[in-house]
XYZ file of N, CA, C and O in Angstrom:
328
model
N 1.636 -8.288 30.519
C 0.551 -7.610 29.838
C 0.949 -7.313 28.399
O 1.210 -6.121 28.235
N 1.072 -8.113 27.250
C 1.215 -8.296 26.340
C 0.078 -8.349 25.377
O -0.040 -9.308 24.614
N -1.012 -7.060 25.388
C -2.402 -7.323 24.888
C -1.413 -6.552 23.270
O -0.475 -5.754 23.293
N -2.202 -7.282 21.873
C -2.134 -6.425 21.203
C -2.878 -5.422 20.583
O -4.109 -5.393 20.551
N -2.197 -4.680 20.138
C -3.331 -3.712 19.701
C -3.876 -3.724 18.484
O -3.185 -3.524 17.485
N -5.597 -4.034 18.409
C -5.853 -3.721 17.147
C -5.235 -3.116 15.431
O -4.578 -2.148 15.048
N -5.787 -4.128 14.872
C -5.358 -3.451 13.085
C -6.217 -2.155 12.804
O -7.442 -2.028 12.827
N -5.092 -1.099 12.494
C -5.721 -0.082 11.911
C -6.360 0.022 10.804
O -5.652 -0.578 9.995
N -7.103 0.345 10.367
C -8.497 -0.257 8.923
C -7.810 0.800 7.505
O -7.822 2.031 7.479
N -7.451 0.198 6.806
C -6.939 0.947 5.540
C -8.048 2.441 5.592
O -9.142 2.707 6.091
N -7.207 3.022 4.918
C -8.444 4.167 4.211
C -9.074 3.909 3.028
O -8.423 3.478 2.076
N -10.398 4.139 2.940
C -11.186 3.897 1.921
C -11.166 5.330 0.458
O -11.532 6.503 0.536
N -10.685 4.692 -0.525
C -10.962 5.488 -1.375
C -12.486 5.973 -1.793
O -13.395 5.146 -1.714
N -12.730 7.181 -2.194
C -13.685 8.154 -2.074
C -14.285 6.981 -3.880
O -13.402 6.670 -4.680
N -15.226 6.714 -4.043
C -15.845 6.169 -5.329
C -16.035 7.772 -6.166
O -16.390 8.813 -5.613
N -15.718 7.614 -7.502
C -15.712 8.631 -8.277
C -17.091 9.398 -8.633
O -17.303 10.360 -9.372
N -17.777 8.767 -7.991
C -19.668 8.763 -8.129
C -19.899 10.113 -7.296
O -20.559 11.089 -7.652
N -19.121 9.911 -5.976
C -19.128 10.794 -5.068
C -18.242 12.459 -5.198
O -18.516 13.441 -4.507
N -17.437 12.407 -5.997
C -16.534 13.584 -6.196
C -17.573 14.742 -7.110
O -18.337 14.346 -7.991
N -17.482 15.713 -6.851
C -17.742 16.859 -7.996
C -17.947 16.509 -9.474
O -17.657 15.428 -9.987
N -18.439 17.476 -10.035
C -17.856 17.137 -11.555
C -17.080 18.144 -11.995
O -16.894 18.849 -11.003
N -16.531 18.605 -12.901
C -15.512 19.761 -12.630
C -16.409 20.707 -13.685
O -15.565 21.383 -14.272
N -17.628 21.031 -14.149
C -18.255 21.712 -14.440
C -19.196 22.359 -13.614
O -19.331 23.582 -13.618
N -19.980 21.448 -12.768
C -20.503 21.921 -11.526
C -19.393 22.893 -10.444
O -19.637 23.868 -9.733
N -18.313 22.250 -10.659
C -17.491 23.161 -9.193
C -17.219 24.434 -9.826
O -17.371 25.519 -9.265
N -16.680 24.214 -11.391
C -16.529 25.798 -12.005
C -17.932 26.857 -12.160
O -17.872 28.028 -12.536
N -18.788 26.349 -11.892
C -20.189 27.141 -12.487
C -20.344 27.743 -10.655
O -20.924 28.781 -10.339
N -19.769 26.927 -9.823
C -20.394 27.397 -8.472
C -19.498 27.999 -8.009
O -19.749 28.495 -6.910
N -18.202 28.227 -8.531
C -17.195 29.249 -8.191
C -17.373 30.324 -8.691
O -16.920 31.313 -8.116
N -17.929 30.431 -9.647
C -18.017 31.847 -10.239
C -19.666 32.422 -9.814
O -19.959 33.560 -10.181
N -20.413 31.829 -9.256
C -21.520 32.672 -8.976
C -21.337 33.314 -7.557
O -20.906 32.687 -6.589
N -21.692 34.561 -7.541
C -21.546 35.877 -6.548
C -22.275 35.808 -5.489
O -22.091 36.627 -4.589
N -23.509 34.553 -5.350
C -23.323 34.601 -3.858
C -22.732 33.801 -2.912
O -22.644 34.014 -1.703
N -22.159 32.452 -3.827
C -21.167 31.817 -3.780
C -20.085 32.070 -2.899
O -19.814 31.426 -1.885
N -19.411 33.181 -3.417
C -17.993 33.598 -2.976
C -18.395 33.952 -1.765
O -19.469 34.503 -1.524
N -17.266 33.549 -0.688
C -17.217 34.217 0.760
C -16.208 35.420 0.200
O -15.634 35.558 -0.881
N -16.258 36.483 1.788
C -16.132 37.738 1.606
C -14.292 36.831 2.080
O -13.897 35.834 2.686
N -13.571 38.311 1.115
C -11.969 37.856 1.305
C -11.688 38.778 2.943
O -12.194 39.900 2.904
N -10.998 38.449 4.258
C -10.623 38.998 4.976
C -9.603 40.176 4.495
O -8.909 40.071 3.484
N -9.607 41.145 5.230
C -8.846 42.251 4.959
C -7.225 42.233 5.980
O -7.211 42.472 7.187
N -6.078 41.925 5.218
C -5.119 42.051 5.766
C -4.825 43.600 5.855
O -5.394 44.344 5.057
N -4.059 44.050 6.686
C -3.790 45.496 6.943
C -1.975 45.284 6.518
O -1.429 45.953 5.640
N -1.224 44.165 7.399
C -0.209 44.202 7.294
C -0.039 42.620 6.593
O -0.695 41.626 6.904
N 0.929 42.702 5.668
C 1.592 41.120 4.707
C 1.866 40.161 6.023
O 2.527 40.565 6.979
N 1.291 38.865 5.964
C 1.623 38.115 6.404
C 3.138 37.485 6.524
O 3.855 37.186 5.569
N 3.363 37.392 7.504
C 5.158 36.404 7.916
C 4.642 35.585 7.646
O 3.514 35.112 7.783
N 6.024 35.243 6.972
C 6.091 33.783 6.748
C 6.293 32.845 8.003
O 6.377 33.263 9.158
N 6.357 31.571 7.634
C 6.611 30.731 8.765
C 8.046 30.534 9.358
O 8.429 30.383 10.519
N 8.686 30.588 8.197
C 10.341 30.766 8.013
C 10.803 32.227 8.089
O 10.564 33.266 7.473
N 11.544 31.857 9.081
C 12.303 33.370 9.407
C 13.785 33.760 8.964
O 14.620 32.964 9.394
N 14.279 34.768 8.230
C 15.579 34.700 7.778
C 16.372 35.146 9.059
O 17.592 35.303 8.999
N 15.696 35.338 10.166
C 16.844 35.692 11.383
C 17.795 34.244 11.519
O 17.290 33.128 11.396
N 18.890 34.419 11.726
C 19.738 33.452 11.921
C 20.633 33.617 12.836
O 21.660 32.940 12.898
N 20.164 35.017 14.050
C 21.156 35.241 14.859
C 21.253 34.009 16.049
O 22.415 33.649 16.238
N 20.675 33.611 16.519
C 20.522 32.382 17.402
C 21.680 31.367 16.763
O 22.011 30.589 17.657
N 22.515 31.062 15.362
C 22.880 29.857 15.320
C 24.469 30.333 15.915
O 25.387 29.569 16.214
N 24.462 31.581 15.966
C 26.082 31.908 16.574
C 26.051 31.478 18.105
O 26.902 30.702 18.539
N 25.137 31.955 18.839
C 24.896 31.872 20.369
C 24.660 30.276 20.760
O 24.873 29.913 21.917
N 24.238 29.400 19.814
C 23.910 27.848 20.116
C 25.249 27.531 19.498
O 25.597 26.396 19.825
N 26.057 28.095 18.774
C 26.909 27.113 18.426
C 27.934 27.421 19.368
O 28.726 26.491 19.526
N 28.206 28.652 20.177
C 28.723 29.060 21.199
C 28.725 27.825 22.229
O 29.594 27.161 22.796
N 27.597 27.844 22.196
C 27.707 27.105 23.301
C 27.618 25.518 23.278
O 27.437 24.825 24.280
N 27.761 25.088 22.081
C 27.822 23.894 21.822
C 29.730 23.727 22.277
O 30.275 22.861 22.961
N 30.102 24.472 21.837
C 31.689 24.853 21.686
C 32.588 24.933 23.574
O 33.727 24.786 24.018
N 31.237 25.246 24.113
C 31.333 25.689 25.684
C 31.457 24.448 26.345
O 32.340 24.091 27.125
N 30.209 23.672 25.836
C 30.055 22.529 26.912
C 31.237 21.328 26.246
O 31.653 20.369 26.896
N 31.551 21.582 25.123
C 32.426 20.471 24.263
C 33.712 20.620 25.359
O 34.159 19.645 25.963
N 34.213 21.948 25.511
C 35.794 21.989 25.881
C 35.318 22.078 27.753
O 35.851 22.765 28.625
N 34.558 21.448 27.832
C 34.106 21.433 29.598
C 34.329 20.048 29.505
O 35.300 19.552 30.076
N 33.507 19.333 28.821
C 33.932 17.902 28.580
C 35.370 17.231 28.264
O 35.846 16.273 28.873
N 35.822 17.763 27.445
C 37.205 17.537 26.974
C 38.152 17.819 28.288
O 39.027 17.042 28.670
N 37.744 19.357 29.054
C 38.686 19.192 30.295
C 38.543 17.770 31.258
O 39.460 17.016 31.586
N 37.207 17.671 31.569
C 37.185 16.973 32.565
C 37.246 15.642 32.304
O 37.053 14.858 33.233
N 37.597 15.040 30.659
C 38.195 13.967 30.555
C 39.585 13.935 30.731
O 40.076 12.935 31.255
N 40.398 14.996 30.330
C 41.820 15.245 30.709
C 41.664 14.973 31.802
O 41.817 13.781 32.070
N 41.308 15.875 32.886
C 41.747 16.001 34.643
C 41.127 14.639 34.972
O 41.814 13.976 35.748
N 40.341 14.245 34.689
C 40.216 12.642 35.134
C 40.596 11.562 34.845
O 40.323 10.470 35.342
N 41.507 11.947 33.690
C 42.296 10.672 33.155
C 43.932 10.994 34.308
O 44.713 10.076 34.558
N 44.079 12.086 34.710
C 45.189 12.332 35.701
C 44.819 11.642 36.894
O 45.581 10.864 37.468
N 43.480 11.953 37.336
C 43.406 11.015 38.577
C 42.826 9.707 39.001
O 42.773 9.297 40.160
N 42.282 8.937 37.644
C 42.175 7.738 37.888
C 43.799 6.692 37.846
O 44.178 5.570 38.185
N 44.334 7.916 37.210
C 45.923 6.729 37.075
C 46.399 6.792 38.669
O 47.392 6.167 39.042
């Protein structure tokens, strides 16, 4: 079952006919009934990025854990395949 799959179709650029003009978009930004109402934050938004960095001690822990588990049990098995 070797069907292939269709060509994906380029994207079509937008014709410049179709875009705004940048006098129209400024004249309709500034009229007041225009504007939507701004939501009211109470508390500052988090960011997406967090400066906690306590997690990289506990993962590297244990990167460190399973490394010298491995390392034993290549030792003790290099004793008993001989």
């Amino acid at each position: 079952m070797s069907t292939e799959r269709p060509r994906r179709r380029r994207r079509v650029d937008a014709p410049a006919s179709s875009l705004p003009r940048p006098a129209a978009a400024a004249a309709g930004a500034t009229a007041p009934a225009a504007r939507r109402p701004q939501p009211h934050h109470h508390q500052p938004r988090a960011h997406h990025v967090t400066r906690d960095y306590s997690y990289v001690r506990r993962d590297l822990l244990g990167i460190l854990v399973v490394g010298l588990i491995s390392l034993a049990f290549i030792g003790v098995m290099s004793f008993v395949v001989q």
